[in-house]
Amino acid sequence: MECGPVLPDSLVLEIFLRLPHEAVLSAGLVCRQWLAVSRDEFLWRELFYSFYRIPHSVPRHPASVSWYREFKRLFDCIPCVEVQTLVEHTDQVLHLAFSHRGHRFSSCSKDCTVKLWDTERPDGNISMVHSSSMRQFNWGYTQFSQFNADDTLLLVSGVYLGPHHSSSGEIAVISLDNYTLLSRVRNKPYDVFGCWLNESHLISGNLHWIGNMTSCSVLWLNKAFQDVESENVNVVKRLFKIQNVNASTIRTVMVAHCRRHNNPDLVLDYEAQSQARRQKEQQQHQPLLFDLGASGSEEEEEEGELGEAARLPTARHAQPTISGIENVIQSRKNVGPTEMAIETHLAKMMGKAHTKAPDPSLIVPSDPGEGEDKTYLLFTTGSLTYSPHQIGIKLIKPEQMTTSGPVLGEERSSDEFFDSLDHVIDIHGHIIGMGLSPDHRYLYVNSRAWPAGCVISDPMSPPPIAEEIDLHVIDLKSLREERRSLRAHRAFTPNDECFFIFLDVSRDFVASGAEDKHGYIWDRHYNICLARLAHDDVVNSVAFSPADQELLLSASDDSTIKVWRSPRMVRLAQAPHRPHRPRGLLSSWLSRNKNSTCASSSVNGKP
């Protein structure tokens, strides 16, 4: 359709700049001139910055080809449409994990089951394919799971209810070929969670208290199963032994494989990005139980190795886990602040005298494209209070990737009880979640901030924490925090009741649960919140499909798992099915031309 009197393009553009984007798209259908103006790059640049409330100093995503398509990506490709609700769990759902291929995912729950789900059904719906209850092993509930690198094994972490009602953790390894239990590994405290180091080895933890406020965390490398032909090969090896002070312990371990020659999936430095753009313009069987906590086990050897010199004066006999931190508080009733201060002072002196010196060449911040491939062990820890407020980093050497070789500290001298941390990042708040980007370049950290300038005088009385959750971004190449924190989600529990809120990161987005009954999605490049995903209770975990970031799952205390897809994918699924055309246009034309030629030849009497 053509318009009457033609307005100048500049005037039409000025009008369109004052319209919402929906009106601009509708106006583009009126005539050819308005259609051309409605696709103007300057127009969509201004609409983009105003609609998403992004500062003009933030450049367009380097992978985008136009402002219009970038606007459409953020509007149309966010998994924010609820398409299915899974109700097979009977209690709070705590964690979700996708396989690396994205064809399956697992879920853990307070109902003490781990369930496996299929995401590749022809009808597009998700269905449960297997469920295992862990109550037969005296578990309280399952809390975390992770697929190994080739998706053949599943690590399941849970709370093991041991003797004397002491809550410690346990890790189970399940074969995904026939769903048999291959091994079980003790894990203390349970919020170490555990993780895979490679396809066949996993990392667990143990905890030894050597004082009222002082302990020792030991991180173990375990083979996921023992082969019949390798009965004489070690299945367990100690990786690190780290001293903890002021009631802190190591929790939430994860492995990051940082590549030297990686193309980061996120460009964080806007100034450098703009400069680069200007330069471009210018130019399974019976399960095997590895019991690291029972009597007669390696734990006794650990205790003996510490020696009497490593033991601090203590009036307590129980060894509480993090979940039983109230036992630490109870023990303090019989110990005064002076004794506590003396213990902390002695522990620090012992640490200096008996800690293996760090190798400065192990962790050196490097620029992108420099250095070498590195494998880091990441975990939460602390130095001022029991509340986890630091990220600890240890480099894992190639010879530590297997259980063969020296065990139980044979490589250490007799005076070196403890390993030092290679790097520590202080978050200045209570850490309640961590997640790695797909390329393992960036670590995202959920935390609840302490008041600015606060001073901690009592390790058992950490500062009050904010209701707002900060989402920090740490570059594991430079080992420093990048940008300002993301915000939108909230939590309300106090320090001693805080629980983990799992987050997940895709190529373009980061998502997190929250205690305000919503999940949240942010764009990683623009640092903006794009969607809120409603539940009826606390959202504990979210997970993007690694095969399609437009598919997201969320798990909640309302006992459900919700499936979210992008508006674009929903439209494609609802579109009428197009009939299959066996031949292309060119082949059909050639066939018709050949048939007409044959018919003409027959009329003329030619064979």
Coordinates of C-alpha atoms in Angstrom, one line a residue:
M1 CA 0.0 0.0 0.0
E2 CA 1.3 3.5 -0.9
C3 CA 0.7 6.6 1.3
G4 CA -0.7 9.9 0.1
P5 CA 1.5 12.9 0.7
V6 CA 4.9 11.6 1.5
L7 CA 6.5 12.8 4.7
P8 CA 10.3 13.2 4.7
D9 CA 12.1 10.2 6.1
S10 CA 13.7 12.4 8.8
L11 CA 10.3 13.4 10.1
V12 CA 9.0 9.9 10.1
L13 CA 12.1 8.8 12.0
E14 CA 11.5 11.5 14.6
I15 CA 8.0 10.3 15.1
F16 CA 9.1 6.6 15.3
L17 CA 11.7 7.5 17.9
R18 CA 8.8 8.6 20.2
L19 CA 6.8 5.4 19.7
P20 CA 7.1 2.1 21.6
H21 CA 8.7 -0.7 19.6
E22 CA 5.4 -2.5 19.1
A23 CA 3.9 0.6 17.4
V24 CA 7.0 1.0 15.2
L25 CA 6.6 -2.6 14.0
S26 CA 2.9 -2.0 13.2
A27 CA 3.6 1.2 11.5
G28 CA 6.1 -0.5 9.2
L29 CA 3.2 -2.5 7.7
V30 CA 1.5 0.7 6.4
C31 CA 3.7 1.5 3.4
R32 CA 7.1 0.8 1.8
Q33 CA 8.5 4.1 3.1
W34 CA 7.5 3.5 6.7
L35 CA 8.7 -0.1 6.4
A36 CA 12.2 1.1 5.4
V37 CA 12.3 3.7 8.2
S38 CA 11.1 1.1 10.7
R39 CA 14.2 -0.9 10.0
D40 CA 16.6 2.0 10.4
E41 CA 19.6 1.1 12.6
F42 CA 19.8 4.4 14.4
L43 CA 16.1 4.0 15.3
W44 CA 16.6 0.6 16.8
R45 CA 19.7 1.6 18.6
E46 CA 17.8 4.3 20.4
L47 CA 14.8 2.0 21.0
F48 CA 17.2 -0.7 22.4
Y49 CA 18.9 1.6 24.9
S50 CA 15.7 3.2 26.1
F51 CA 13.6 0.0 26.3
Y52 CA 16.2 -2.1 28.2
R53 CA 17.5 1.0 30.2
I54 CA 21.1 0.4 29.2
P55 CA 23.7 3.2 29.3
H56 CA 24.8 4.4 25.9
S57 CA 28.4 3.7 27.0
V58 CA 27.7 0.0 26.8
P59 CA 28.4 -1.2 23.2
R60 CA 26.4 -3.7 21.2
H61 CA 27.2 -7.3 21.7
P62 CA 30.2 -8.1 19.4
A63 CA 28.5 -11.1 17.9
S64 CA 25.3 -9.2 16.9
V65 CA 24.8 -8.1 13.3
S66 CA 22.2 -5.3 13.8
W67 CA 20.5 -3.3 16.5
Y68 CA 17.1 -4.6 15.4
R69 CA 18.2 -8.3 15.7
E70 CA 19.8 -7.6 19.0
F71 CA 16.5 -6.1 20.3
K72 CA 14.7 -9.1 19.0
R73 CA 17.1 -11.5 20.6
L74 CA 16.6 -10.1 24.1
F75 CA 12.9 -9.9 23.6
D76 CA 12.2 -13.2 21.8
C77 CA 14.9 -15.7 22.8
I78 CA 14.6 -15.6 26.7
P79 CA 13.3 -18.8 28.2
C80 CA 10.5 -17.1 30.1
V81 CA 7.3 -18.9 28.9
E82 CA 6.2 -21.8 31.2
V83 CA 5.4 -24.8 29.0
Q84 CA 5.4 -27.7 31.5
T85 CA 5.3 -28.4 35.2
L86 CA 6.8 -31.7 36.5
V87 CA 5.2 -32.9 39.8
E88 CA 6.8 -36.3 40.3
H89 CA 8.8 -35.2 43.4
T90 CA 6.9 -35.3 46.7
D91 CA 9.1 -32.8 48.6
Q92 CA 11.3 -29.7 48.0
V93 CA 13.4 -30.0 44.9
L94 CA 16.9 -28.8 45.7
H95 CA 19.0 -29.1 42.6
L96 CA 18.9 -29.7 38.8
A97 CA 21.8 -30.7 36.5
F98 CA 21.9 -31.3 32.7
S99 CA 24.0 -33.8 30.9
H100 CA 26.7 -32.3 28.7
R101 CA 24.7 -33.3 25.6
G102 CA 21.5 -31.8 27.0
H103 CA 19.5 -35.0 26.3
R104 CA 19.0 -35.8 30.0
F105 CA 18.8 -34.0 33.3
S106 CA 18.8 -35.1 36.9
S107 CA 16.9 -33.7 39.9
C108 CA 17.6 -34.0 43.7
S109 CA 15.0 -33.6 46.4
K110 CA 14.1 -33.7 50.1
D111 CA 12.1 -36.8 49.2
C112 CA 15.5 -38.6 49.1
T113 CA 15.3 -39.5 45.4
V114 CA 17.4 -38.7 42.4
K115 CA 15.4 -38.7 39.2
L116 CA 16.5 -38.7 35.5
W117 CA 14.5 -37.1 32.8
D118 CA 14.5 -37.3 29.0
T119 CA 14.4 -34.0 27.0
E120 CA 14.3 -35.4 23.5
R121 CA 10.8 -36.8 23.2
P122 CA 9.2 -36.3 19.7
D123 CA 6.3 -34.4 21.2
G124 CA 8.7 -31.9 22.9
N125 CA 7.5 -32.8 26.4
I126 CA 9.9 -33.9 29.2
S127 CA 9.3 -37.2 30.9
M128 CA 10.9 -39.1 33.7
V129 CA 12.9 -42.2 32.8
H130 CA 14.3 -43.3 36.1
S131 CA 14.1 -42.7 39.8
S132 CA 16.4 -44.0 42.6
S133 CA 15.7 -43.7 46.3
M134 CA 18.7 -43.4 48.6
R135 CA 16.9 -44.1 51.8
Q136 CA 18.2 -47.7 51.8
F137 CA 21.6 -46.2 52.5
N138 CA 20.3 -44.2 55.4
W139 CA 20.4 -40.9 53.6
G140 CA 18.3 -38.0 54.8
Y141 CA 17.9 -36.4 51.3
T142 CA 19.7 -35.9 48.0
Q143 CA 21.1 -32.4 47.5
F144 CA 23.3 -32.2 44.4
S145 CA 24.1 -34.2 41.2
Q146 CA 26.5 -33.9 38.3
F147 CA 27.1 -35.8 35.1
N148 CA 30.7 -36.8 34.2
A149 CA 32.3 -35.5 31.1
D150 CA 31.1 -38.3 28.8
D151 CA 27.6 -38.6 30.4
T152 CA 28.1 -42.2 31.4
L153 CA 28.2 -41.7 35.2
L154 CA 26.1 -39.6 37.6
L155 CA 27.5 -38.2 40.8
V156 CA 24.8 -37.8 43.5
S157 CA 25.5 -36.0 46.8
G158 CA 23.4 -36.2 49.8
V159 CA 23.1 -35.9 53.6
Y160 CA 24.1 -39.2 55.2
L161 CA 22.5 -39.8 58.6
G162 CA 25.3 -41.6 60.4
P163 CA 25.6 -42.8 64.1
H164 CA 24.9 -40.5 67.0
H165 CA 22.7 -38.3 64.8
S166 CA 25.7 -36.6 63.3
S167 CA 24.9 -35.3 59.8
S168 CA 27.7 -35.8 57.4
G169 CA 27.6 -36.3 53.6
E170 CA 27.9 -39.1 51.2
I171 CA 28.5 -39.3 47.4
A172 CA 27.1 -42.1 45.3
V173 CA 28.2 -42.9 41.7
I174 CA 25.5 -44.3 39.4
S175 CA 26.0 -45.9 36.0
L176 CA 23.8 -44.4 33.4
D177 CA 23.9 -47.6 31.3
N178 CA 21.9 -49.7 33.7
Y179 CA 21.3 -47.4 36.7
T180 CA 23.4 -49.5 39.0
L181 CA 25.2 -48.1 42.0
L182 CA 29.0 -48.3 41.5
S183 CA 30.4 -46.8 44.6
R184 CA 29.7 -44.6 47.7
V185 CA 32.1 -42.1 49.1
R186 CA 31.9 -40.4 52.5
N187 CA 31.8 -36.6 52.2
K188 CA 32.1 -34.4 55.3
P189 CA 30.6 -31.9 55.8
Y190 CA 27.9 -32.6 53.3
D191 CA 27.9 -29.0 51.8
V192 CA 31.3 -29.8 50.2
F193 CA 28.9 -31.4 47.7
G194 CA 31.7 -33.1 45.6
C195 CA 32.4 -32.8 41.9
W196 CA 34.0 -34.6 39.0
L197 CA 37.7 -34.0 38.2
N198 CA 37.6 -36.0 35.0
E199 CA 35.6 -38.9 33.5
S200 CA 36.5 -41.4 36.1
H201 CA 37.7 -39.5 39.2
L202 CA 35.7 -37.4 41.7
I203 CA 36.6 -35.1 44.6
S204 CA 35.2 -35.4 48.1
G205 CA 36.0 -33.9 51.5
N206 CA 36.6 -34.7 55.1
L207 CA 36.8 -32.6 58.2
H208 CA 38.9 -33.0 61.4
W209 CA 38.4 -30.7 64.4
I210 CA 41.6 -29.9 66.3
G211 CA 40.1 -27.2 68.6
N212 CA 37.0 -25.4 69.4
M213 CA 37.3 -23.1 66.4
T214 CA 40.1 -24.7 64.5
S215 CA 39.8 -27.6 62.0
C216 CA 41.5 -29.3 59.1
S217 CA 39.8 -29.9 55.7
V218 CA 41.1 -32.8 53.6
L219 CA 40.1 -33.0 49.9
W220 CA 40.2 -36.5 48.4
L221 CA 40.5 -37.8 44.9
N222 CA 38.4 -41.0 44.4
K223 CA 38.2 -43.4 41.5
A224 CA 34.5 -43.7 40.6
F225 CA 34.7 -47.5 40.5
Q226 CA 37.3 -50.2 40.9
D227 CA 38.1 -52.4 37.9
V228 CA 38.6 -56.1 38.5
E229 CA 41.9 -56.0 36.7
S230 CA 43.1 -53.1 38.8
E231 CA 42.5 -54.4 42.3
N232 CA 46.0 -53.4 43.5
V233 CA 45.7 -49.8 42.2
N234 CA 44.9 -47.0 44.6
V235 CA 41.2 -45.9 44.5
V236 CA 41.7 -43.0 46.9
K237 CA 44.3 -40.4 47.1
R238 CA 44.6 -37.2 49.2
L239 CA 44.8 -34.1 47.2
F240 CA 45.0 -31.3 49.7
K241 CA 45.0 -30.7 53.5
I242 CA 44.1 -27.2 54.5
Q243 CA 43.9 -25.6 57.9
N244 CA 40.7 -23.7 58.9
V245 CA 40.5 -21.1 61.6
N246 CA 37.7 -19.2 63.3
A247 CA 35.2 -22.0 62.7
S248 CA 35.4 -21.8 59.0
T249 CA 35.5 -24.9 56.7
I250 CA 35.9 -25.7 53.0
R251 CA 32.6 -26.1 51.2
T252 CA 31.2 -26.2 47.7
V253 CA 34.1 -27.6 45.7
M254 CA 34.1 -27.3 41.8
V255 CA 36.7 -27.8 39.1
A256 CA 37.5 -25.2 36.4
H257 CA 39.4 -26.2 33.3
C258 CA 40.9 -22.9 32.1
R259 CA 42.2 -23.1 28.5
R260 CA 45.0 -20.9 27.2
H261 CA 43.7 -20.5 23.7
N262 CA 40.0 -19.9 24.4
N263 CA 37.6 -17.5 22.8
P264 CA 35.8 -16.1 25.8
D265 CA 32.0 -16.2 25.5
L266 CA 31.8 -12.9 27.2
V267 CA 33.6 -9.6 26.6
L268 CA 33.5 -7.7 29.9
D269 CA 35.9 -4.8 29.2
Y270 CA 33.7 -2.2 27.4
E271 CA 36.6 0.2 26.9
A272 CA 38.9 -2.4 25.4
Q273 CA 36.0 -3.6 23.3
S274 CA 35.4 -0.2 21.9
Q275 CA 39.1 0.4 21.2
A276 CA 39.3 -3.0 19.4
R277 CA 36.3 -2.0 17.3
R278 CA 37.9 1.3 16.3
Q279 CA 41.1 -0.4 15.4
K280 CA 39.2 -2.8 13.3
E281 CA 37.5 0.1 11.5
Q282 CA 40.9 1.6 10.9
Q283 CA 42.4 -1.5 9.7
Q284 CA 28.7 -49.9 37.8
H285 CA 28.3 -54.4 40.3
Q286 CA 28.3 -54.4 44.1
P287 CA 28.9 -50.8 45.3
L288 CA 32.4 -50.1 46.7
L289 CA 32.2 -48.0 49.9
F290 CA 35.2 -45.7 50.4
D291 CA 34.6 -44.9 54.1
L292 CA 36.9 -42.0 55.0
G293 CA 35.1 -41.4 58.3
A294 CA 34.7 -44.8 60.0
S295 CA 37.0 -46.1 62.7
G296 CA 40.1 -47.9 61.4
S297 CA 40.0 -45.8 58.2
E298 CA 42.4 -43.3 56.7
E299 CA 40.8 -40.7 59.1
E300 CA 42.7 -42.2 62.0
E301 CA 45.9 -42.0 60.0
E302 CA 45.1 -38.4 59.3
E303 CA 44.6 -37.8 63.0
G304 CA 47.8 -39.5 63.8
E305 CA 49.7 -37.5 61.1
L306 CA 48.6 -34.3 62.7
G307 CA 50.4 -35.3 65.9
E308 CA 50.0 -33.9 69.4
A309 CA 51.7 -30.7 68.4
A310 CA 48.9 -30.0 66.0
R311 CA 46.2 -30.4 68.6
L312 CA 45.0 -27.3 70.4
P313 CA 43.5 -27.1 73.9
T314 CA 39.8 -27.9 73.7
A315 CA 37.0 -28.6 76.1
R316 CA 34.8 -30.3 73.5
H317 CA 34.7 -33.8 72.2
A318 CA 32.1 -33.7 69.4
Q319 CA 33.2 -33.0 65.8
P320 CA 30.3 -31.0 64.4
T321 CA 29.8 -30.5 60.7
I322 CA 28.7 -27.2 59.2
S323 CA 25.1 -28.4 59.4
G324 CA 25.7 -28.8 63.2
I325 CA 27.3 -25.4 63.7
E326 CA 25.0 -25.0 66.7
N327 CA 27.3 -27.6 68.5
V328 CA 30.2 -25.2 68.0
I329 CA 28.1 -22.4 69.6
Q330 CA 27.2 -24.7 72.5
S331 CA 30.8 -25.6 73.1
R332 CA 31.7 -21.9 73.4
K333 CA 29.5 -21.6 76.5
N334 CA 32.3 -23.4 78.4
V335 CA 35.1 -21.4 76.9
G336 CA 35.7 -17.7 77.4
P337 CA 36.8 -15.2 74.8
T338 CA 40.3 -15.1 76.1
E339 CA 40.7 -18.8 75.5
M340 CA 39.2 -18.4 72.0
A341 CA 41.7 -15.6 71.2
I342 CA 44.6 -17.8 72.5
E343 CA 43.4 -20.7 70.3
T344 CA 43.2 -18.6 67.2
H345 CA 46.6 -17.1 67.9
L346 CA 48.1 -20.6 68.4
A347 CA 46.4 -21.9 65.3
K348 CA 47.8 -19.2 63.1
M349 CA 51.3 -19.8 64.5
M350 CA 50.9 -23.5 63.9
G351 CA 49.7 -22.8 60.4
K352 CA 52.7 -20.6 59.6
A353 CA 55.1 -23.3 60.9
H354 CA 53.5 -26.3 59.4
T355 CA 52.0 -25.2 56.0
K356 CA 53.7 -26.0 52.8
A357 CA 54.9 -22.9 51.1
P358 CA 53.0 -21.9 48.0
D359 CA 54.7 -22.1 44.6
P360 CA 54.4 -18.6 43.2
S361 CA 54.7 -20.0 39.6
L362 CA 51.5 -22.1 40.0
I363 CA 49.0 -19.4 39.8
V364 CA 49.9 -16.3 37.9
P365 CA 47.2 -14.0 36.5
S366 CA 47.5 -14.0 32.7
D367 CA 46.2 -12.0 29.9
P368 CA 43.8 -13.7 27.4
G369 CA 45.8 -15.9 25.0
E370 CA 48.8 -16.1 27.3
G371 CA 49.9 -18.7 29.8
E372 CA 49.0 -22.4 29.6
D373 CA 46.0 -24.7 30.2
K374 CA 45.3 -24.9 33.9
T375 CA 42.9 -26.9 36.1
Y376 CA 41.7 -25.1 39.2
L377 CA 39.9 -26.5 42.3
L378 CA 37.5 -23.8 43.5
F379 CA 35.8 -23.7 46.9
T380 CA 34.2 -21.5 49.4
T381 CA 36.1 -20.8 52.7
G382 CA 36.8 -18.1 55.2
S383 CA 39.3 -16.7 57.7
L384 CA 37.2 -14.3 59.9
T385 CA 34.1 -16.3 60.7
Y386 CA 32.2 -19.5 60.0
S387 CA 30.2 -17.8 57.3
P388 CA 31.8 -18.6 53.9
H389 CA 33.1 -15.3 52.6
Q390 CA 36.1 -16.2 50.4
I391 CA 36.8 -18.1 47.2
G392 CA 39.8 -20.4 47.6
I393 CA 41.7 -21.5 44.6
K394 CA 44.2 -24.4 44.3
L395 CA 45.9 -25.4 41.1
I396 CA 45.7 -29.1 40.3
K397 CA 48.9 -30.4 38.7
P398 CA 48.7 -33.0 35.9
E399 CA 50.2 -35.7 38.2
Q400 CA 47.4 -35.1 40.7
M401 CA 44.7 -36.1 38.1
T402 CA 44.9 -39.8 39.0
T403 CA 44.9 -41.9 42.2
S404 CA 48.2 -43.6 41.3
G405 CA 51.4 -42.4 42.8
P406 CA 52.2 -41.2 46.4
V407 CA 49.3 -41.4 48.8
L408 CA 48.5 -39.9 52.2
G409 CA 51.1 -37.2 52.0
E410 CA 54.1 -39.3 51.2
E411 CA 55.4 -36.4 49.0
R412 CA 55.3 -34.0 52.0
S413 CA 58.0 -33.5 54.6
S414 CA 57.1 -34.5 58.2
D415 CA 56.7 -30.9 59.3
E416 CA 54.3 -29.8 56.5
F417 CA 50.9 -30.7 57.8
F418 CA 48.9 -28.3 55.6
D419 CA 48.7 -27.0 52.0
S420 CA 48.6 -23.3 51.4
L421 CA 45.9 -21.7 49.2
D422 CA 47.3 -20.6 45.8
H423 CA 44.9 -17.6 45.6
V424 CA 42.0 -16.2 47.7
I425 CA 39.3 -13.8 46.6
D426 CA 37.4 -12.0 49.4
I427 CA 33.7 -11.4 48.6
H428 CA 32.9 -9.4 51.8
G429 CA 29.6 -11.2 52.3
H430 CA 28.0 -14.6 52.9
I431 CA 28.5 -16.8 49.7
I432 CA 25.3 -18.7 48.9
G433 CA 26.0 -20.0 45.3
M434 CA 28.6 -20.4 42.6
G435 CA 28.5 -21.3 38.9
L436 CA 30.9 -21.5 36.0
S437 CA 30.4 -20.1 32.5
P438 CA 30.4 -22.8 29.7
D439 CA 34.0 -22.0 28.7
H440 CA 35.1 -22.0 32.4
R441 CA 36.5 -18.5 32.0
Y442 CA 34.2 -16.8 34.4
L443 CA 33.0 -17.7 37.9
Y444 CA 29.6 -16.3 39.0
V445 CA 29.1 -16.0 42.7
N446 CA 25.8 -15.4 44.6
S447 CA 26.5 -13.5 47.9
R448 CA 24.7 -11.5 50.5
A449 CA 26.8 -8.5 51.4
W450 CA 28.0 -7.4 54.9
P451 CA 27.6 -3.8 55.9
A452 CA 30.4 -1.6 54.6
G453 CA 33.2 -1.1 57.0
C454 CA 32.0 -3.8 59.4
V455 CA 34.5 -5.3 61.9
I456 CA 34.2 -9.0 63.0
S457 CA 35.3 -9.4 66.6
D458 CA 33.6 -12.7 67.3
P459 CA 33.9 -15.5 64.7
M460 CA 30.6 -17.0 65.8
S461 CA 28.8 -13.7 65.3
P462 CA 29.2 -12.7 61.7
P463 CA 27.8 -9.4 60.5
P464 CA 24.2 -9.1 59.5
I465 CA 23.7 -9.9 55.8
A466 CA 21.7 -8.0 53.2
E467 CA 18.4 -9.2 51.8
E468 CA 19.6 -8.3 48.3
I469 CA 21.7 -10.9 46.6
D470 CA 24.7 -9.7 44.7
L471 CA 25.9 -11.8 41.7
H472 CA 29.6 -11.3 41.3
V473 CA 31.6 -12.1 38.1
I474 CA 35.2 -13.3 38.5
D475 CA 37.6 -13.7 35.6
L476 CA 39.6 -16.8 36.2
K477 CA 42.2 -15.6 33.7
S478 CA 43.1 -12.4 35.6
L479 CA 41.8 -13.7 39.0
R480 CA 40.0 -10.6 39.7
E481 CA 36.3 -9.5 40.0
E482 CA 35.0 -7.8 36.8
R483 CA 32.2 -5.2 36.5
R484 CA 29.6 -4.3 39.0
S485 CA 27.5 -7.0 40.6
L486 CA 24.1 -8.1 39.2
R487 CA 21.1 -7.5 41.4
A488 CA 17.4 -8.2 41.4
H489 CA 16.9 -11.4 43.5
R490 CA 16.5 -11.5 47.2
A491 CA 16.9 -13.8 50.3
F492 CA 15.6 -13.4 53.8
T493 CA 17.1 -16.2 56.0
P494 CA 19.7 -15.1 58.6
N495 CA 23.4 -16.1 58.7
D496 CA 23.0 -19.4 60.6
E497 CA 20.1 -20.5 58.4
C498 CA 21.4 -19.6 55.0
F499 CA 21.2 -22.3 52.3
F500 CA 22.7 -22.7 48.9
I501 CA 20.9 -21.2 45.9
F502 CA 22.2 -22.7 42.7
L503 CA 22.8 -20.6 39.6
D504 CA 23.6 -21.5 36.1
V505 CA 25.3 -19.8 33.1
S506 CA 24.8 -20.2 29.4
R507 CA 26.5 -18.6 26.5
D508 CA 24.5 -15.4 26.7
F509 CA 22.5 -15.6 30.0
V510 CA 22.9 -16.2 33.7
A511 CA 20.0 -17.4 35.8
S512 CA 19.6 -17.9 39.6
G513 CA 17.0 -18.9 42.1
A514 CA 16.0 -16.8 45.0
E515 CA 14.0 -16.9 48.3
D516 CA 11.4 -14.4 46.9
K517 CA 9.6 -17.2 45.0
H518 CA 11.1 -16.3 41.7
G519 CA 13.9 -17.3 39.4
Y520 CA 15.8 -14.6 37.5
I521 CA 17.5 -14.3 34.1
W522 CA 20.1 -11.7 33.2
D523 CA 21.9 -11.0 30.0
R524 CA 25.6 -11.5 30.6
H525 CA 26.8 -8.8 28.2
Y526 CA 24.5 -6.0 29.1
N527 CA 24.1 -6.8 32.9
I528 CA 20.4 -6.4 32.8
C529 CA 17.6 -8.5 34.3
L530 CA 15.4 -9.9 31.5
A531 CA 12.8 -12.1 33.2
R532 CA 11.3 -13.3 36.5
L533 CA 10.1 -16.9 36.7
A534 CA 7.3 -17.4 39.2
H535 CA 6.9 -20.3 41.7
D536 CA 4.8 -20.8 44.8
D537 CA 7.9 -21.1 47.1
V538 CA 11.6 -20.6 47.3
V539 CA 13.4 -21.3 44.0
N540 CA 16.5 -23.4 44.8
S541 CA 18.1 -24.2 41.5
V542 CA 18.0 -23.3 37.8
A543 CA 19.6 -25.0 34.8
F544 CA 20.1 -24.1 31.1
S545 CA 20.2 -26.8 28.5
P546 CA 23.8 -26.9 27.2
A547 CA 22.3 -27.8 23.8
D548 CA 19.8 -25.0 23.7
Q549 CA 19.9 -21.9 26.0
E550 CA 16.3 -21.2 25.1
L551 CA 15.3 -24.1 27.4
L552 CA 15.6 -23.5 31.2
L553 CA 14.5 -25.5 34.2
S554 CA 13.7 -24.2 37.7
A555 CA 13.3 -26.2 40.9
S556 CA 11.4 -25.0 44.0
D557 CA 10.4 -25.8 47.6
D558 CA 6.9 -26.1 46.1
S559 CA 8.0 -29.6 45.0
T560 CA 7.8 -28.8 41.3
I561 CA 10.2 -28.5 38.4
K562 CA 9.1 -25.9 35.8
V563 CA 10.1 -26.0 32.2
W564 CA 10.6 -22.6 30.5
R565 CA 11.1 -22.0 26.8
S566 CA 11.5 -18.8 24.8
P567 CA 8.6 -17.1 23.0
R568 CA 10.3 -17.9 19.7
M569 CA 10.5 -21.7 20.5
V570 CA 6.9 -21.7 21.6
R571 CA 5.7 -20.1 18.3
L572 CA 7.7 -22.6 16.4
A573 CA 6.2 -25.5 18.3
Q574 CA 2.7 -24.2 17.8
A575 CA 3.1 -23.5 14.1
P576 CA 1.2 -25.8 11.8
H577 CA 3.3 -28.6 10.4
R578 CA 4.5 -28.0 6.9
P579 CA 4.1 -31.0 4.5
H580 CA 7.3 -32.6 3.5
R581 CA 8.5 -31.7 0.0
P582 CA 10.7 -34.5 -1.3
R583 CA 12.3 -32.4 -4.1
G584 CA 13.7 -28.9 -4.3
L585 CA 12.5 -26.2 -6.7
L586 CA 15.3 -26.8 -9.2
S587 CA 14.8 -30.6 -9.3
S588 CA 11.1 -30.2 -9.7
W589 CA 11.5 -27.7 -12.6
L590 CA 14.0 -30.0 -14.3
S591 CA 11.7 -32.9 -13.9
R592 CA 8.8 -31.0 -15.4
N593 CA 11.0 -29.8 -18.3
K594 CA 12.1 -33.3 -19.0
N595 CA 8.6 -34.6 -19.0
S596 CA 7.4 -31.9 -21.4
T597 CA 10.3 -32.7 -23.7
C598 CA 9.5 -36.4 -23.7
A599 CA 5.8 -35.6 -24.5
S600 CA 6.8 -33.4 -27.4
S601 CA 9.1 -36.1 -28.8
S602 CA 6.2 -38.6 -28.7
V603 CA 3.9 -36.3 -30.6
N604 CA 6.5 -35.9 -33.3
G605 CA 6.9 -39.7 -33.6
K606 CA 10.4 -39.8 -32.1
P607 CA 11.3 -42.5 -29.7

